[in-house]
Amino acid sequence: SIFQTSKMAKELTHTQLLERLRQAGEQGFNVLMEGPAGTGKTSLVQQVSKELGLRLKYYSASTLDPFVDLVGLPTPVTREDGTRALEFHRHEEINEAELVFFDELNRAHTKVLNAVLEMIQFQTINGDPLPKLKAVFAAINPSDGDYQVTDLDPALVDRFHVHLKFGNAPDRSWFVEKYGATGKALCDWWSVDLVPEQSRTISPRKLEHIAMLLGKGFDPADSIPEKNTKLPFHLLKERLHSPHAVLDIKDFVKEPDTFEKLVAQDQEMALRLIQLLPAMKPMQLFEVRMIILALPPELLARVNVDQIFMKRLYDGIGKKLGAAEKKVYRELVEEQLKGS
């Protein structure tokens, strides 16, 4: 099974986590996610709900009031026989929700946890059905001493079909797509220059803050609140001002889907690809074939002038995919060139 329910699964990549959440949402499985703050748990849930067209209700579990937010406020009513009673009236948003997400669940009050358990097990609150609820997702921070959290009741943990573990590593493809060479330098700095104790203090969210500061000319050290934390920002600055910070062949080869979108929008990135093409080996050319096709027509025309290079490209496609695909690709290039 792609799902692991007996214990927290091994740490997955951003793409793998997104796919697991998407599959769980489609099947109506309840999901418990564990990971440090700033690792993208909430944003992935929001993305999945949008992709699947599910109405999402988000709760910050640490601030929830079990009655005001979930069970409902007790309201006196008079029955037909004249007797008085209390009825609980809850917010309409919870009745309309198809996917409910409880963030920071292991900071919640016990009564909130009891309500969540009932929602997961019976799709009810205080015995009243939640007519549209398909699944419950929840996120917790690790109980490793770094966070003020409490362990969840095993009975509650056991009710989740899917358990996913979020790591602290940044999503390289996302950073490169959003911040280009700066994103690459930041990810290299995080993975190579920081020792484990340091990298644990820099979440993907904090790394994005550093990228934002750099873009506005701030000192990246300004993003770190702990004055006694000595991070090697001098190594980051060296990466940012080094030729090695510039995108190279392996970046394009490793993430062709990312760069296929980028070269069509960013002329500098497109020109960098053109610089690297002559040095690429046949298999590398095959891997970047769709990036080449995504080049703006006037830049693709510059590449097409080198007929020896184009022959290498077409031959590589033919060898890997066959003559028919080679012909289709050549026709696509010719179609693109009509706009140059």
Coordinates of C-alpha atoms in Angstrom, one line a residue:
S1 CA 0.0 0.0 0.0
I2 CA 1.1 3.5 -0.7
F3 CA -0.3 4.5 2.7
Q4 CA 1.3 3.7 6.1
T5 CA -1.1 3.5 9.0
S6 CA 0.7 1.7 11.8
K7 CA 3.3 4.4 12.3
M8 CA 4.5 7.6 10.8
A9 CA 5.8 7.0 7.3
K10 CA 9.3 7.9 6.2
E11 CA 9.8 11.5 5.1
L12 CA 8.6 12.1 1.6
T13 CA 9.3 14.7 -1.1
H14 CA 7.0 17.7 -1.6
T15 CA 5.7 16.1 -4.8
Q16 CA 5.1 12.7 -3.1
L17 CA 3.3 14.4 -0.2
L18 CA 1.0 16.3 -2.6
E19 CA 0.1 13.1 -4.5
R20 CA -0.6 11.2 -1.2
L21 CA -2.9 13.9 0.0
R22 CA -4.6 14.1 -3.4
Q23 CA -5.3 10.4 -3.4
A24 CA -6.5 10.4 0.2
G25 CA -8.9 13.3 -0.5
E26 CA -10.3 11.5 -3.6
Q27 CA -10.9 8.3 -1.5
G28 CA -12.3 10.1 1.6
F29 CA -9.4 8.9 3.8
N30 CA -8.6 10.8 7.0
V31 CA -5.0 12.0 7.1
L32 CA -2.7 12.9 10.0
M33 CA 0.4 14.8 9.0
E34 CA 3.5 15.3 11.3
G35 CA 6.2 17.8 10.6
P36 CA 8.0 20.9 11.9
A37 CA 6.4 24.4 11.5
G38 CA 6.9 26.0 8.2
T39 CA 7.2 22.9 6.1
G40 CA 4.1 23.6 3.9
K41 CA 1.5 21.3 5.5
T42 CA -1.3 23.9 5.3
S43 CA -0.5 25.1 1.8
L44 CA -0.6 21.5 0.5
V45 CA -4.0 20.9 2.0
Q46 CA -5.3 24.1 0.5
Q47 CA -3.9 23.1 -2.9
V48 CA -5.4 19.7 -2.7
S49 CA -8.9 21.0 -1.7
K50 CA -8.7 23.4 -4.6
E51 CA -7.6 20.8 -7.1
L52 CA -10.3 18.3 -6.0
G53 CA -13.0 21.0 -5.7
L54 CA -13.7 20.2 -2.1
R55 CA -15.1 22.9 0.2
L56 CA -12.4 23.3 2.9
K57 CA -12.9 24.5 6.5
Y58 CA -9.7 25.4 8.3
Y59 CA -9.3 25.4 12.0
S60 CA -6.3 26.4 14.2
A61 CA -6.9 23.7 16.8
S62 CA -4.9 25.5 19.5
T63 CA -7.4 28.4 19.6
L64 CA -10.6 26.4 19.1
D65 CA -13.5 26.6 21.6
P66 CA -15.3 23.2 21.4
F67 CA -18.8 24.8 21.7
V68 CA -18.5 28.1 19.8
D69 CA -16.5 26.6 16.9
L70 CA -17.7 22.9 16.7
V71 CA -20.6 21.7 18.8
G72 CA -22.5 24.9 18.6
L73 CA -23.9 27.5 21.1
P74 CA -26.7 26.2 23.5
T75 CA -29.9 28.1 22.7
P76 CA -33.1 27.8 24.8
V77 CA -36.1 26.7 22.8
T78 CA -39.7 25.9 23.7
R79 CA -41.1 22.6 22.4
E80 CA -44.6 22.1 21.1
D81 CA -45.6 20.6 24.4
G82 CA -44.5 23.7 26.2
T83 CA -41.4 22.3 27.8
R84 CA -38.1 24.2 27.6
A85 CA -34.9 22.7 26.3
L86 CA -31.5 23.6 25.0
E87 CA -30.5 23.1 21.3
F88 CA -27.0 23.5 20.0
H89 CA -26.7 25.8 16.9
R90 CA -23.4 25.5 15.1
H91 CA -21.9 27.7 12.4
E92 CA -23.2 26.8 8.9
E93 CA -19.6 26.6 7.5
I94 CA -19.0 23.3 9.4
N95 CA -22.3 21.9 7.9
E96 CA -21.2 22.8 4.4
A97 CA -17.6 21.6 4.7
E98 CA -16.5 18.6 2.7
L99 CA -12.9 18.6 3.9
V100 CA -12.0 19.8 7.5
F101 CA -8.4 20.6 8.4
F102 CA -7.3 20.9 12.0
D103 CA -3.9 22.6 12.2
E104 CA -1.7 22.0 15.3
L105 CA -4.0 19.3 16.6
N106 CA -1.7 18.3 19.4
R107 CA -2.1 21.8 20.9
A108 CA -5.9 21.5 21.2
H109 CA -8.0 21.3 24.3
T110 CA -9.2 17.8 25.3
K111 CA -12.8 18.6 24.5
V112 CA -11.8 19.7 21.0
L113 CA -9.9 16.4 20.6
N114 CA -13.0 14.5 21.7
A115 CA -15.1 16.3 19.1
V116 CA -12.5 15.6 16.4
L117 CA -12.6 11.9 17.3
E118 CA -16.3 11.8 16.9
M119 CA -16.1 13.6 13.6
I120 CA -13.6 11.1 12.2
Q121 CA -15.4 8.0 13.6
F122 CA -19.0 8.9 13.0
Q123 CA -19.0 12.1 10.8
T124 CA -21.1 13.7 13.5
I125 CA -20.7 16.4 16.2
N126 CA -22.5 15.8 19.5
G127 CA -24.6 13.2 17.6
D128 CA -25.7 15.6 14.8
P129 CA -24.6 14.5 11.3
L130 CA -22.2 16.5 9.2
P131 CA -24.0 15.8 5.9
K132 CA -21.3 16.8 3.5
L133 CA -18.1 15.8 5.3
K134 CA -15.9 13.5 3.2
A135 CA -12.6 13.5 5.1
V136 CA -10.7 15.1 8.1
F137 CA -7.1 16.1 7.7
A138 CA -5.0 17.2 10.7
A139 CA -1.4 18.4 11.3
I140 CA 0.8 18.1 14.3
N141 CA 4.2 19.3 15.3
P142 CA 6.8 16.7 16.5
S143 CA 6.7 15.9 20.2
D144 CA 10.5 16.0 20.4
G145 CA 10.9 18.8 23.0
D146 CA 11.2 21.6 20.4
Y147 CA 7.4 22.4 20.6
Q148 CA 4.9 22.9 23.4
V149 CA 2.7 20.0 22.4
T150 CA 1.1 17.0 24.0
D151 CA 0.9 13.4 22.7
L152 CA -2.4 12.5 21.1
D153 CA -4.5 9.8 22.5
P154 CA -3.7 6.5 20.7
A155 CA -7.4 6.0 20.1
L156 CA -7.5 9.2 18.1
V157 CA -4.3 8.6 16.2
D158 CA -5.6 5.1 15.2
R159 CA -8.7 6.7 13.6
F160 CA -6.6 8.3 10.8
H161 CA -6.3 6.1 7.7
V162 CA -3.2 7.8 6.4
H163 CA -0.1 9.0 8.3
L164 CA 2.4 11.2 6.5
K165 CA 5.7 12.7 7.8
F166 CA 6.8 16.1 6.5
G167 CA 10.6 16.7 6.5
N168 CA 12.3 20.0 7.0
A169 CA 14.1 20.0 3.6
P170 CA 13.1 22.8 1.2
D171 CA 11.3 21.9 -2.1
R172 CA 14.2 22.6 -4.5
S173 CA 12.1 22.7 -7.7
W174 CA 9.6 25.2 -6.0
F175 CA 12.5 27.5 -4.9
V176 CA 14.2 27.4 -8.3
E177 CA 10.9 28.1 -10.1
K178 CA 10.1 31.1 -7.8
Y179 CA 13.5 32.5 -7.1
G180 CA 15.8 31.2 -10.0
A181 CA 19.5 31.2 -9.2
T182 CA 18.9 32.7 -5.7
G183 CA 16.5 29.8 -4.9
K184 CA 19.2 27.3 -6.1
A185 CA 21.8 29.0 -4.0
L186 CA 19.6 28.9 -0.9
C187 CA 18.8 25.2 -1.3
D188 CA 22.5 24.4 -1.8
W189 CA 23.4 26.4 1.2
W190 CA 20.8 24.7 3.3
S191 CA 21.7 21.2 2.2
V192 CA 25.6 21.5 2.0
D193 CA 26.7 24.4 4.2
L194 CA 24.5 23.9 7.3
V195 CA 25.2 21.2 9.9
P196 CA 22.1 19.3 11.0
E197 CA 21.6 21.4 14.2
Q198 CA 21.6 24.5 12.0
S199 CA 19.4 23.2 9.2
R200 CA 16.7 22.2 11.8
T201 CA 16.4 25.9 12.7
I202 CA 15.7 26.9 9.1
S203 CA 12.3 25.7 7.9
P204 CA 11.3 26.1 4.2
R205 CA 9.2 29.1 5.3
K206 CA 12.2 30.7 6.9
L207 CA 14.3 30.0 3.8
E208 CA 11.6 31.8 1.8
H209 CA 11.8 34.7 4.2
I210 CA 15.5 34.9 3.5
A211 CA 14.8 34.9 -0.3
M212 CA 12.4 37.7 0.1
L213 CA 14.8 39.8 2.1
L214 CA 17.6 39.2 -0.4
G215 CA 15.3 40.4 -3.2
K216 CA 14.8 43.7 -1.3
G217 CA 18.5 44.2 -0.5
F218 CA 18.2 43.2 3.2
D219 CA 20.9 41.3 5.1
P220 CA 19.7 37.6 5.3
A221 CA 20.8 37.4 8.9
D222 CA 18.0 39.9 9.7
S223 CA 15.5 37.0 9.3
I224 CA 16.9 35.0 12.3
P225 CA 15.4 35.9 15.7
E226 CA 17.8 33.9 17.8
K227 CA 20.7 36.3 18.3
N228 CA 23.0 33.5 19.5
T229 CA 22.5 31.3 16.4
K230 CA 25.6 31.5 14.3
L231 CA 24.7 30.5 10.8
P232 CA 27.3 30.7 8.0
F233 CA 25.7 33.5 6.1
H234 CA 29.1 34.3 4.6
L235 CA 28.9 31.0 2.7
L236 CA 25.4 31.9 1.4
K237 CA 26.8 35.2 0.1
E238 CA 29.7 33.4 -1.6
R239 CA 27.2 31.1 -3.3
L240 CA 25.0 34.1 -4.4
H241 CA 28.0 35.9 -6.0
S242 CA 29.7 32.8 -7.4
P243 CA 29.4 31.4 -10.9
H244 CA 28.3 28.2 -9.3
A245 CA 25.1 29.9 -8.2
V246 CA 24.2 30.2 -11.9
L247 CA 22.0 27.4 -13.2
D248 CA 24.0 24.6 -14.8
I249 CA 23.3 21.5 -17.0
K250 CA 22.3 19.2 -14.1
D251 CA 19.6 21.7 -13.0
F252 CA 17.8 21.7 -16.3
V253 CA 18.2 17.9 -16.7
K254 CA 17.0 17.2 -13.2
E255 CA 13.8 19.3 -13.3
P256 CA 12.7 19.6 -17.0
D257 CA 9.0 20.2 -16.0
T258 CA 10.0 23.2 -13.9
F259 CA 12.2 24.8 -16.5
E260 CA 9.8 24.1 -19.4
K261 CA 7.5 26.7 -17.8
L262 CA 10.3 29.1 -16.9
V263 CA 12.2 29.4 -20.2
A264 CA 9.0 30.5 -21.9
Q265 CA 8.6 33.4 -19.4
D266 CA 12.2 34.3 -18.4
Q267 CA 14.5 35.4 -21.2
E268 CA 17.6 35.2 -19.0
M269 CA 16.9 31.6 -18.1
A270 CA 16.2 30.8 -21.7
L271 CA 19.5 32.3 -22.8
R272 CA 21.3 30.4 -20.0
L273 CA 19.8 27.2 -21.5
I274 CA 21.1 28.1 -25.0
Q275 CA 24.5 28.7 -23.5
L276 CA 24.6 25.2 -22.0
L277 CA 23.1 23.2 -25.0
P278 CA 26.4 22.7 -26.9
A279 CA 28.0 21.1 -23.9
M280 CA 25.2 18.6 -23.3
K281 CA 25.5 14.9 -23.9
P282 CA 23.0 13.1 -26.1
M283 CA 21.0 11.7 -23.1
Q284 CA 21.0 15.2 -21.5
L285 CA 19.6 16.7 -24.7
F286 CA 16.9 14.0 -24.7
E287 CA 15.9 15.0 -21.1
V288 CA 15.6 18.7 -21.9
R289 CA 13.9 18.3 -25.3
M290 CA 10.6 19.8 -24.0
I291 CA 12.4 22.7 -22.5
I292 CA 14.0 23.4 -25.9
L293 CA 10.6 23.3 -27.5
A294 CA 9.3 25.8 -24.9
L295 CA 11.9 28.4 -25.9
P296 CA 10.4 31.6 -27.4
P297 CA 10.3 31.2 -31.2
E298 CA 13.1 33.8 -31.9
L299 CA 15.4 31.9 -29.5
L300 CA 14.5 28.5 -30.8
A301 CA 15.4 29.9 -34.3
R302 CA 18.9 30.6 -32.9
V303 CA 19.2 27.0 -31.7
N304 CA 17.9 25.7 -35.0
V305 CA 20.7 27.4 -37.0
D306 CA 23.1 24.8 -35.7
Q307 CA 22.1 21.8 -37.9
I308 CA 24.7 19.5 -36.4
F309 CA 23.3 20.1 -32.9
M310 CA 19.7 19.6 -34.1
K311 CA 20.7 16.4 -35.8
R312 CA 22.1 15.2 -32.5
L313 CA 18.9 16.2 -30.8
Y314 CA 16.6 14.4 -33.3
D315 CA 18.8 11.3 -33.4
G316 CA 18.6 11.1 -29.6
I317 CA 14.8 11.3 -29.6
G318 CA 14.7 8.7 -32.3
K319 CA 17.0 6.3 -30.5
K320 CA 15.0 6.6 -27.3
L321 CA 11.4 6.9 -28.5
G322 CA 11.5 5.7 -32.1
A323 CA 11.2 7.2 -35.6
A324 CA 7.6 8.2 -35.2
E325 CA 8.2 10.4 -32.1
K326 CA 11.3 11.8 -33.8
K327 CA 9.1 12.9 -36.7
V328 CA 6.5 14.4 -34.4
Y329 CA 9.1 16.4 -32.5
R330 CA 10.6 17.8 -35.7
E331 CA 7.2 18.9 -36.8
L332 CA 6.6 20.6 -33.4
V333 CA 9.9 22.5 -33.8
E334 CA 8.9 23.6 -37.3
E335 CA 5.5 24.7 -36.0
Q336 CA 7.2 26.8 -33.3
L337 CA 9.6 28.4 -35.7
K338 CA 6.7 29.8 -37.8
G339 CA 6.3 32.4 -35.0
S340 CA 9.9 33.6 -35.2

